[in-house]
GROMACS .gro file of C-alpha atoms in nm:
model
  403
    1UNK     CA    1   5.043  -1.837  -4.936
    2UNK     CA    2   5.010  -2.207  -4.833
    3UNK     CA    3   4.807  -2.155  -4.530
    4UNK     CA    4   4.591  -1.984  -4.809
    5UNK     CA    5   4.539  -2.262  -5.025
    6UNK     CA    6   4.514  -2.522  -4.685
    7UNK     CA    7   4.206  -2.317  -4.622
    8UNK     CA    8   4.040  -2.327  -4.949
    9UNK     CA    9   4.102  -2.687  -4.990
   10UNK     CA   10   3.911  -2.738  -4.666
   11UNK     CA   11   3.636  -2.512  -4.740
   12UNK     CA   12   3.598  -2.757  -5.058
   13UNK     CA   13   3.592  -3.107  -4.821
   14UNK     CA   14   3.291  -2.924  -4.652
   15UNK     CA   15   3.117  -2.851  -4.931
   16UNK     CA   16   3.176  -3.171  -5.069
   17UNK     CA   17   3.070  -3.344  -4.724
   18UNK     CA   18   2.733  -3.135  -4.738
   19UNK     CA   19   2.670  -3.194  -5.105
   20UNK     CA   20   2.709  -3.575  -4.992
   21UNK     CA   21   2.506  -3.546  -4.685
   22UNK     CA   22   2.184  -3.385  -4.912
   23UNK     CA   23   2.224  -3.628  -5.158
   24UNK     CA   24   2.196  -3.910  -4.916
   25UNK     CA   25   1.896  -3.728  -4.707
   26UNK     CA   26   1.732  -3.727  -5.030
   27UNK     CA   27   1.808  -4.092  -5.160
   28UNK     CA   28   1.708  -4.181  -4.773
   29UNK     CA   29   1.352  -4.029  -4.768
   30UNK     CA   30   1.168  -4.300  -5.013
   31UNK     CA   31   1.347  -4.590  -4.798
   32UNK     CA   32   1.234  -4.426  -4.470
   33UNK     CA   33   0.853  -4.411  -4.631
   34UNK     CA   34   0.853  -4.812  -4.776
   35UNK     CA   35   0.979  -4.874  -4.426
   36UNK     CA   36   0.713  -4.677  -4.223
   37UNK     CA   37   0.418  -4.805  -4.481
   38UNK     CA   38   0.568  -5.178  -4.407
   39UNK     CA   39   0.557  -5.129  -4.030
   40UNK     CA   40   0.224  -4.992  -4.008
   41UNK     CA   41   0.097  -5.323  -4.210
   42UNK     CA   42   0.235  -5.544  -3.991
   43UNK     CA   43   0.086  -5.372  -3.661
   44UNK     CA   44  -0.252  -5.382  -3.884
   45UNK     CA   45  -0.197  -5.709  -3.924
   46UNK     CA   46  -0.103  -5.837  -3.612
   47UNK     CA   47  -0.374  -5.629  -3.454
   48UNK     CA   48  -0.644  -5.769  -3.708
   49UNK     CA   49  -0.527  -6.125  -3.584
   50UNK     CA   50  -0.509  -6.069  -3.209
   51UNK     CA   51  -0.902  -5.927  -3.227
   52UNK     CA   52  -1.058  -6.231  -3.433
   53UNK     CA   53  -0.853  -6.465  -3.221
   54UNK     CA   54  -1.033  -6.290  -2.927
   55UNK     CA   55  -1.379  -6.337  -3.065
   56UNK     CA   56  -1.300  -6.698  -3.128
   57UNK     CA   57  -1.230  -6.767  -2.814
   58UNK     CA   58  -1.501  -6.584  -2.665
   59UNK     CA   59  -1.769  -6.824  -2.894
   60UNK     CA   60  -1.564  -7.164  -2.780
   61UNK     CA   61  -1.555  -7.067  -2.390
   62UNK     CA   62  -1.832  -6.969  -2.264
   63UNK     CA   63  -1.676  -6.945  -1.881
   64UNK     CA   64  -1.393  -6.733  -1.999
   65UNK     CA   65  -1.369  -6.481  -1.693
   66UNK     CA   66  -1.048  -6.516  -1.531
   67UNK     CA   67  -0.701  -6.401  -1.693
   68UNK     CA   68  -0.575  -6.762  -1.660
   69UNK     CA   69  -0.827  -6.863  -1.934
   70UNK     CA   70  -0.702  -6.647  -2.184
   71UNK     CA   71  -0.355  -6.682  -2.103
   72UNK     CA   72  -0.362  -7.053  -2.131
   73UNK     CA   73  -0.540  -7.061  -2.479
   74UNK     CA   74  -0.228  -7.033  -2.641
   75UNK     CA   75  -0.137  -7.356  -2.547
   76UNK     CA   76  -0.410  -7.505  -2.751
   77UNK     CA   77  -0.247  -7.365  -3.045
   78UNK     CA   78  -0.162  -7.712  -3.174
   79UNK     CA   79  -0.491  -7.847  -3.157
   80UNK     CA   80  -0.783  -7.794  -3.488
   81UNK     CA   81  -0.996  -7.581  -3.292
   82UNK     CA   82  -1.338  -7.780  -3.357
   83UNK     CA   83  -1.148  -8.107  -3.188
   84UNK     CA   84  -1.107  -7.914  -2.846
   85UNK     CA   85  -1.342  -8.018  -2.546
   86UNK     CA   86  -1.350  -7.750  -2.279
   87UNK     CA   87  -1.591  -7.934  -2.046
   88UNK     CA   88  -1.649  -8.263  -1.881
   89UNK     CA   89  -1.923  -8.425  -1.655
   90UNK     CA   90  -1.940  -8.693  -1.374
   91UNK     CA   91  -2.194  -8.899  -1.592
   92UNK     CA   92  -2.029  -9.272  -1.632
   93UNK     CA   93  -1.935  -9.423  -1.960
   94UNK     CA   94  -1.918  -9.808  -2.019
   95UNK     CA   95  -1.663 -10.001  -2.155
   96UNK     CA   96  -1.851 -10.162  -2.416
   97UNK     CA   97  -2.226 -10.079  -2.499
   98UNK     CA   98  -2.478 -10.238  -2.756
   99UNK     CA   99  -2.595 -10.108  -3.098
  100UNK     CA  100  -2.917  -9.965  -2.947
  101UNK     CA  101  -2.782  -9.798  -2.658
  102UNK     CA  102  -2.460  -9.664  -2.869
  103UNK     CA  103  -2.679  -9.369  -2.995
  104UNK     CA  104  -2.749  -9.288  -2.657
  105UNK     CA  105  -2.387  -9.230  -2.531
  106UNK     CA  106  -2.395  -8.854  -2.580
  107UNK     CA  107  -2.717  -8.764  -2.443
  108UNK     CA  108  -2.758  -8.666  -2.093
  109UNK     CA  109  -3.019  -8.844  -1.909
  110UNK     CA  110  -2.941  -8.668  -1.556
  111UNK     CA  111  -2.939  -8.304  -1.510
  112UNK     CA  112  -2.896  -8.241  -1.147
  113UNK     CA  113  -2.623  -8.360  -0.917
  114UNK     CA  114  -2.620  -8.468  -0.526
  115UNK     CA  115  -2.247  -8.439  -0.401
  116UNK     CA  116  -2.176  -8.555  -0.032
  117UNK     CA  117  -1.899  -8.581   0.196
  118UNK     CA  118  -1.937  -8.932   0.376
  119UNK     CA  119  -1.793  -9.195   0.631
  120UNK     CA  120  -1.876  -9.549   0.691
  121UNK     CA  121  -2.035  -9.441   1.038
  122UNK     CA  122  -2.331  -9.300   0.831
  123UNK     CA  123  -2.382  -9.543   0.571
  124UNK     CA  124  -2.755  -9.624   0.665
  125UNK     CA  125  -2.817  -9.272   0.694
  126UNK     CA  126  -2.651  -9.186   0.297
  127UNK     CA  127  -2.824  -9.438   0.208
  128UNK     CA  128  -3.151  -9.307   0.280
  129UNK     CA  129  -3.099  -9.010   0.147
  130UNK     CA  130  -2.949  -9.171  -0.214
  131UNK     CA  131  -3.264  -9.348  -0.202
  132UNK     CA  132  -3.457  -9.011  -0.239
  133UNK     CA  133  -3.230  -8.922  -0.506
  134UNK     CA  134  -3.168  -9.185  -0.765
  135UNK     CA  135  -3.545  -9.267  -0.865
  136UNK     CA  136  -3.557  -8.854  -0.945
  137UNK     CA  137  -3.270  -8.922  -1.213
  138UNK     CA  138  -3.000  -8.749  -1.016
  139UNK     CA  139  -2.614  -8.819  -1.057
  140UNK     CA  140  -2.421  -8.904  -0.769
  141UNK     CA  141  -2.138  -8.875  -0.619
  142UNK     CA  142  -1.936  -8.981  -0.262
  143UNK     CA  143  -1.683  -8.793  -0.124
  144UNK     CA  144  -1.534  -9.074   0.107
  145UNK     CA  145  -1.312  -8.890   0.382
  146UNK     CA  146  -1.237  -9.199   0.584
  147UNK     CA  147  -1.070  -9.369   0.310
  148UNK     CA  148  -1.333  -9.657   0.336
  149UNK     CA  149  -1.497  -9.738  -0.015
  150UNK     CA  150  -1.517 -10.101   0.003
  151UNK     CA  151  -1.785 -10.057   0.277
  152UNK     CA  152  -2.078  -9.940   0.040
  153UNK     CA  153  -2.036 -10.173  -0.241
  154UNK     CA  154  -2.331 -10.417  -0.117
  155UNK     CA  155  -2.571 -10.135  -0.155
  156UNK     CA  156  -2.746 -10.206  -0.480
  157UNK     CA  157  -2.650  -9.838  -0.620
  158UNK     CA  158  -2.290  -9.816  -0.516
  159UNK     CA  159  -2.196  -9.889  -0.911
  160UNK     CA  160  -2.432  -9.623  -1.018
  161UNK     CA  161  -2.220  -9.338  -0.832
  162UNK     CA  162  -1.859  -9.177  -0.833
  163UNK     CA  163  -1.674  -9.227  -0.565
  164UNK     CA  164  -1.374  -9.027  -0.467
  165UNK     CA  165  -1.140  -9.071  -0.215
  166UNK     CA  166  -0.912  -8.866   0.043
  167UNK     CA  167  -0.832  -8.892   0.370
  168UNK     CA  168  -1.007  -8.670   0.626
  169UNK     CA  169  -1.062  -8.389   0.365
  170UNK     CA  170  -1.383  -8.134   0.408
  171UNK     CA  171  -1.675  -8.090   0.174
  172UNK     CA  172  -1.536  -7.775   0.043
  173UNK     CA  173  -1.202  -7.902   0.000
  174UNK     CA  174  -1.322  -8.174  -0.244
  175UNK     CA  175  -1.573  -7.929  -0.436
  176UNK     CA  176  -1.347  -7.711  -0.508
  177UNK     CA  177  -1.092  -7.969  -0.622
  178UNK     CA  178  -1.344  -8.187  -0.840
  179UNK     CA  179  -1.705  -7.998  -0.913
  180UNK     CA  180  -1.532  -7.748  -1.111
  181UNK     CA  181  -1.764  -7.536  -1.313
  182UNK     CA  182  -1.654  -7.686  -1.631
  183UNK     CA  183  -1.689  -8.020  -1.506
  184UNK     CA  184  -2.085  -7.993  -1.378
  185UNK     CA  185  -2.190  -7.737  -1.617
  186UNK     CA  186  -2.427  -7.990  -1.792
  187UNK     CA  187  -2.633  -8.008  -1.448
  188UNK     CA  188  -2.898  -7.754  -1.352
  189UNK     CA  189  -2.883  -7.780  -0.996
  190UNK     CA  190  -2.606  -7.874  -0.761
  191UNK     CA  191  -2.694  -8.034  -0.405
  192UNK     CA  192  -2.407  -7.959  -0.208
  193UNK     CA  193  -2.529  -8.182   0.111
  194UNK     CA  194  -2.393  -8.333   0.433
  195UNK     CA  195  -2.418  -8.683   0.542
  196UNK     CA  196  -2.613  -8.618   0.836
  197UNK     CA  197  -2.930  -8.505   0.706
  198UNK     CA  198  -3.289  -8.698   0.753
  199UNK     CA  199  -3.543  -8.682   0.430
  200UNK     CA  200  -3.830  -8.869   0.543
  201UNK     CA  201  -4.029  -8.552   0.451
  202UNK     CA  202  -3.823  -8.424   0.141
  203UNK     CA  203  -3.891  -8.506  -0.221
  204UNK     CA  204  -3.608  -8.365  -0.473
  205UNK     CA  205  -3.836  -8.312  -0.757
  206UNK     CA  206  -4.132  -8.131  -0.561
  207UNK     CA  207  -3.817  -7.923  -0.411
  208UNK     CA  208  -3.699  -7.782  -0.788
  209UNK     CA  209  -4.051  -7.713  -0.900
  210UNK     CA  210  -4.076  -7.460  -0.579
  211UNK     CA  211  -3.724  -7.328  -0.671
  212UNK     CA  212  -3.798  -7.321  -1.015
  213UNK     CA  213  -4.131  -7.152  -1.000
  214UNK     CA  214  -3.987  -6.892  -0.768
  215UNK     CA  215  -3.671  -6.817  -0.951
  216UNK     CA  216  -3.423  -6.898  -0.670
  217UNK     CA  217  -3.085  -6.934  -0.750
  218UNK     CA  218  -2.929  -7.086  -0.431
  219UNK     CA  219  -3.181  -7.191  -0.161
  220UNK     CA  220  -3.176  -7.505   0.124
  221UNK     CA  221  -3.449  -7.715   0.274
  222UNK     CA  222  -3.552  -7.595   0.611
  223UNK     CA  223  -3.450  -7.755   0.933
  224UNK     CA  224  -3.730  -7.952   1.108
  225UNK     CA  225  -3.738  -7.739   1.430
  226UNK     CA  226  -3.653  -8.097   1.623
  227UNK     CA  227  -3.302  -8.097   1.459
  228UNK     CA  228  -2.998  -8.089   1.694
  229UNK     CA  229  -2.793  -7.838   1.536
  230UNK     CA  230  -2.971  -7.528   1.434
  231UNK     CA  231  -2.771  -7.219   1.406
  232UNK     CA  232  -2.994  -6.960   1.239
  233UNK     CA  233  -3.368  -6.878   1.306
  234UNK     CA  234  -3.425  -6.823   0.905
  235UNK     CA  235  -3.319  -7.206   0.865
  236UNK     CA  236  -3.616  -7.334   1.098
  237UNK     CA  237  -3.924  -7.452   0.912
  238UNK     CA  238  -4.239  -7.266   0.900
  239UNK     CA  239  -4.555  -7.481   0.927
  240UNK     CA  240  -4.775  -7.269   0.710
  241UNK     CA  241  -4.520  -7.198   0.431
  242UNK     CA  242  -4.428  -7.329   0.084
  243UNK     CA  243  -4.116  -7.167   0.097
  244UNK     CA  244  -3.964  -6.788   0.275
  245UNK     CA  245  -3.681  -6.540   0.227
  246UNK     CA  246  -3.669  -6.372   0.502
  247UNK     CA  247  -3.723  -6.412   0.885
  248UNK     CA  248  -3.846  -6.157   1.156
  249UNK     CA  249  -3.721  -6.182   1.519
  250UNK     CA  250  -3.621  -5.918   1.760
  251UNK     CA  251  -3.430  -6.149   2.007
  252UNK     CA  252  -3.077  -6.174   2.023
  253UNK     CA  253  -2.768  -5.952   1.880
  254UNK     CA  254  -2.921  -5.925   1.546
  255UNK     CA  255  -3.267  -5.770   1.500
  256UNK     CA  256  -3.447  -5.894   1.202
  257UNK     CA  257  -3.722  -5.713   1.074
  258UNK     CA  258  -3.864  -5.552   0.731
  259UNK     CA  259  -3.565  -5.348   0.706
  260UNK     CA  260  -3.325  -5.618   0.724
  261UNK     CA  261  -3.127  -5.629   0.415
  262UNK     CA  262  -2.847  -5.921   0.433
  263UNK     CA  263  -2.772  -6.231   0.613
  264UNK     CA  264  -2.853  -6.372   0.853
  265UNK     CA  265  -3.215  -6.197   0.834
  266UNK     CA  266  -3.267  -6.232   0.451
  267UNK     CA  267  -3.058  -6.373   0.159
  268UNK     CA  268  -2.906  -6.662   0.334
  269UNK     CA  269  -2.855  -7.021   0.322
  270UNK     CA  270  -2.657  -7.227   0.554
  271UNK     CA  271  -2.369  -7.465   0.447
  272UNK     CA  272  -2.516  -7.788   0.583
  273UNK     CA  273  -2.730  -7.818   0.275
  274UNK     CA  274  -2.714  -7.538   0.013
  275UNK     CA  275  -2.833  -7.611  -0.355
  276UNK     CA  276  -2.717  -7.427  -0.638
  277UNK     CA  277  -2.804  -7.315  -0.947
  278UNK     CA  278  -2.538  -7.373  -1.237
  279UNK     CA  279  -2.461  -7.011  -1.254
  280UNK     CA  280  -2.476  -6.978  -0.903
  281UNK     CA  281  -2.252  -7.259  -0.844
  282UNK     CA  282  -1.985  -7.076  -1.111
  283UNK     CA  283  -1.989  -6.798  -0.880
  284UNK     CA  284  -1.921  -7.005  -0.570
  285UNK     CA  285  -1.665  -7.234  -0.662
  286UNK     CA  286  -1.457  -6.910  -0.746
  287UNK     CA  287  -1.562  -6.764  -0.354
  288UNK     CA  288  -1.451  -7.126  -0.226
  289UNK     CA  289  -1.070  -7.058  -0.126
  290UNK     CA  290  -0.827  -7.281  -0.177
  291UNK     CA  291  -0.675  -7.331   0.147
  292UNK     CA  292  -0.937  -7.266   0.392
  293UNK     CA  293  -1.129  -7.570   0.406
  294UNK     CA  294  -1.406  -7.538   0.653
  295UNK     CA  295  -1.602  -7.316   0.492
  296UNK     CA  296  -1.686  -7.039   0.761
  297UNK     CA  297  -1.801  -6.726   0.669
  298UNK     CA  298  -1.847  -6.843   0.352
  299UNK     CA  299  -2.220  -6.832   0.421
  300UNK     CA  300  -2.286  -6.497   0.480
  301UNK     CA  301  -2.126  -6.408   0.146
  302UNK     CA  302  -2.327  -6.624  -0.080
  303UNK     CA  303  -2.569  -6.407  -0.195
  304UNK     CA  304  -2.298  -6.241  -0.395
  305UNK     CA  305  -2.379  -6.526  -0.605
  306UNK     CA  306  -2.712  -6.504  -0.602
  307UNK     CA  307  -2.724  -6.351  -1.000
  308UNK     CA  308  -2.889  -6.011  -0.891
  309UNK     CA  309  -3.087  -5.928  -0.580
  310UNK     CA  310  -3.007  -6.195  -0.272
  311UNK     CA  311  -3.351  -6.086  -0.102
  312UNK     CA  312  -3.527  -6.272  -0.406
  313UNK     CA  313  -3.300  -6.546  -0.515
  314UNK     CA  314  -3.223  -6.731  -0.198
  315UNK     CA  315  -3.488  -6.880  -0.034
  316UNK     CA  316  -3.539  -7.161   0.240
  317UNK     CA  317  -3.827  -7.422   0.107
  318UNK     CA  318  -4.061  -7.478   0.373
  319UNK     CA  319  -4.283  -7.754   0.233
  320UNK     CA  320  -3.979  -8.010   0.171
  321UNK     CA  321  -3.761  -7.987   0.488
  322UNK     CA  322  -3.509  -8.201   0.625
  323UNK     CA  323  -3.396  -8.313   0.968
  324UNK     CA  324  -3.038  -8.219   1.076
  325UNK     CA  325  -2.895  -8.465   1.273
  326UNK     CA  326  -2.575  -8.288   1.411
  327UNK     CA  327  -2.377  -8.618   1.387
  328UNK     CA  328  -1.974  -8.502   1.361
  329UNK     CA  329  -1.765  -8.779   1.243
  330UNK     CA  330  -1.489  -8.570   1.038
  331UNK     CA  331  -1.160  -8.579   1.220
  332UNK     CA  332  -1.301  -8.865   1.490
  333UNK     CA  333  -1.591  -8.909   1.660
  334UNK     CA  334  -1.629  -8.719   1.990
  335UNK     CA  335  -1.900  -8.787   2.256
  336UNK     CA  336  -2.281  -8.839   2.196
  337UNK     CA  337  -2.407  -8.528   2.031
  338UNK     CA  338  -2.547  -8.260   2.251
  339UNK     CA  339  -2.846  -8.025   2.108
  340UNK     CA  340  -2.733  -7.700   2.011
  341UNK     CA  341  -2.941  -7.411   1.933
  342UNK     CA  342  -2.756  -7.077   1.853
  343UNK     CA  343  -2.906  -6.749   1.732
  344UNK     CA  344  -2.652  -6.491   1.628
  345UNK     CA  345  -2.392  -6.539   1.903
  346UNK     CA  346  -2.575  -6.722   2.193
  347UNK     CA  347  -2.631  -7.038   2.208
  348UNK     CA  348  -2.814  -7.300   2.424
  349UNK     CA  349  -2.666  -7.618   2.489
  350UNK     CA  350  -2.862  -7.924   2.650
  351UNK     CA  351  -2.697  -8.227   2.808
  352UNK     CA  352  -2.393  -8.301   3.004
  353UNK     CA  353  -2.074  -8.142   2.914
  354UNK     CA  354  -1.760  -8.364   2.803
  355UNK     CA  355  -1.440  -8.316   2.630
  356UNK     CA  356  -1.493  -8.301   2.237
  357UNK     CA  357  -1.207  -8.429   2.058
  358UNK     CA  358  -1.288  -8.200   1.807
  359UNK     CA  359  -1.180  -7.910   1.982
  360UNK     CA  360  -0.882  -7.848   1.735
  361UNK     CA  361  -1.110  -7.894   1.421
  362UNK     CA  362  -1.335  -7.638   1.560
  363UNK     CA  363  -1.035  -7.389   1.637
  364UNK     CA  364  -0.892  -7.424   1.280
  365UNK     CA  365  -1.276  -7.333   1.177
  366UNK     CA  366  -1.244  -7.023   1.410
  367UNK     CA  367  -0.918  -6.958   1.287
  368UNK     CA  368  -1.032  -6.977   0.894
  369UNK     CA  369  -1.339  -6.784   0.926
  370UNK     CA  370  -1.110  -6.482   1.071
  371UNK     CA  371  -0.898  -6.534   0.771
  372UNK     CA  372  -1.140  -6.554   0.535
  373UNK     CA  373  -1.303  -6.199   0.636
  374UNK     CA  374  -0.952  -6.032   0.596
  375UNK     CA  375  -0.924  -6.173   0.305
  376UNK     CA  376  -1.256  -6.053   0.184
  377UNK     CA  377  -1.183  -5.689   0.345
  378UNK     CA  378  -0.840  -5.651   0.126
  379UNK     CA  379  -1.020  -5.772  -0.162
  380UNK     CA  380  -1.274  -5.520  -0.146
  381UNK     CA  381  -1.020  -5.235  -0.055
  382UNK     CA  382  -0.799  -5.311  -0.369
  383UNK     CA  383  -1.068  -5.378  -0.622
  384UNK     CA  384  -1.114  -4.998  -0.693
  385UNK     CA  385  -1.362  -5.114  -0.961
  386UNK     CA  386  -1.591  -5.342  -0.722
  387UNK     CA  387  -1.903  -5.162  -0.634
  388UNK     CA  388  -2.091  -5.371  -0.365
  389UNK     CA  389  -2.451  -5.384  -0.515
  390UNK     CA  390  -2.599  -5.414  -0.230
  391UNK     CA  391  -2.443  -5.130  -0.031
  392UNK     CA  392  -2.607  -4.916  -0.294
  393UNK     CA  393  -2.959  -5.036  -0.196
  394UNK     CA  394  -2.916  -4.985   0.178
  395UNK     CA  395  -2.759  -4.617   0.092
  396UNK     CA  396  -3.047  -4.497  -0.133
  397UNK     CA  397  -3.285  -4.701   0.140
  398UNK     CA  398  -3.140  -4.480   0.408
  399UNK     CA  399  -3.214  -4.188   0.219
  400UNK     CA  400  -3.565  -4.234   0.162
  401UNK     CA  401  -3.640  -4.288   0.479
  402UNK     CA  402  -3.452  -3.992   0.621
  403UNK     CA  403  -3.672  -3.795   0.364
   0.00000   0.00000   0.00000
């Protein structure tokens, strides 16, 4: 009898518990509905805010093409949007100005830039180059790799130029650090030249007229055939032309013909005197490797920065040509320059053979060339979405010839 009562007591407890659970469950349904609605509203507001924030970033930052730019925008949240100045330039600003000139402070009179690495040994030649460019309203920036700035102060244009000093650094090292696309975005064309170029037969304005007319994004002046250093036949001046985009040559290991589709037969300029449009430089700056300072191998890839077909947008200007003197002073002077003419891998050297103190620099350059090639190949292999725009054309033309 006692056990029967215990059993009935347990049944009552179970029933009460079950009824309470049902009641609790019924009471929780409205609460859960409210919570779900609130969560959905919060998610919608966050998503909408992120979308609007992205739209604003796209309007204010024209060059946001890398992830770091978007990630870094959160650090600007403390500023009112209208005060943010994302770009700069290389124009010199006065400490004071007259009332008449004050209104011109925000106006840019110079739209093209000449940047050169210089040493005091090449002072006379650099002076001749700058004298050509200044009357054409160019901004001048000199990269002093020998640390000597005082030696240039007696030149009447020295105060008009921007001087940057870093001991024993190359042109590409300077360019990567001081010619960021956002800094040089006001310039239509960037001339990134070596210091040993003779400009007796060169006029910047006539040169750019041809570049603009022909739609060249990357270009260089042709080299006088009597230049000391000539490494690629495509850079030699054609006396009867204004400009050329390709070269024809059956000699050497590289055969250049109508079917040639890439460097050094077409779509190629050398690293000694390249000229970039604003868009082409934006791409090229990202191609320059921060730690590979000699730039070897990069000239073969510049066509990828030509903003389209490199066989059309890259060219050599014949009517405005320069003399490459082949004077090497970075890292210390060596023996007198010997005339060297190289086509592909074969070279002809004129002059006595002597020990060159720049041997280690050449070894470093060769090593960097190999590293650059390996990095390019790894990048191509890793980026599954990237499609070589020139390889597709090559495959198409190959199939057309087969049919």
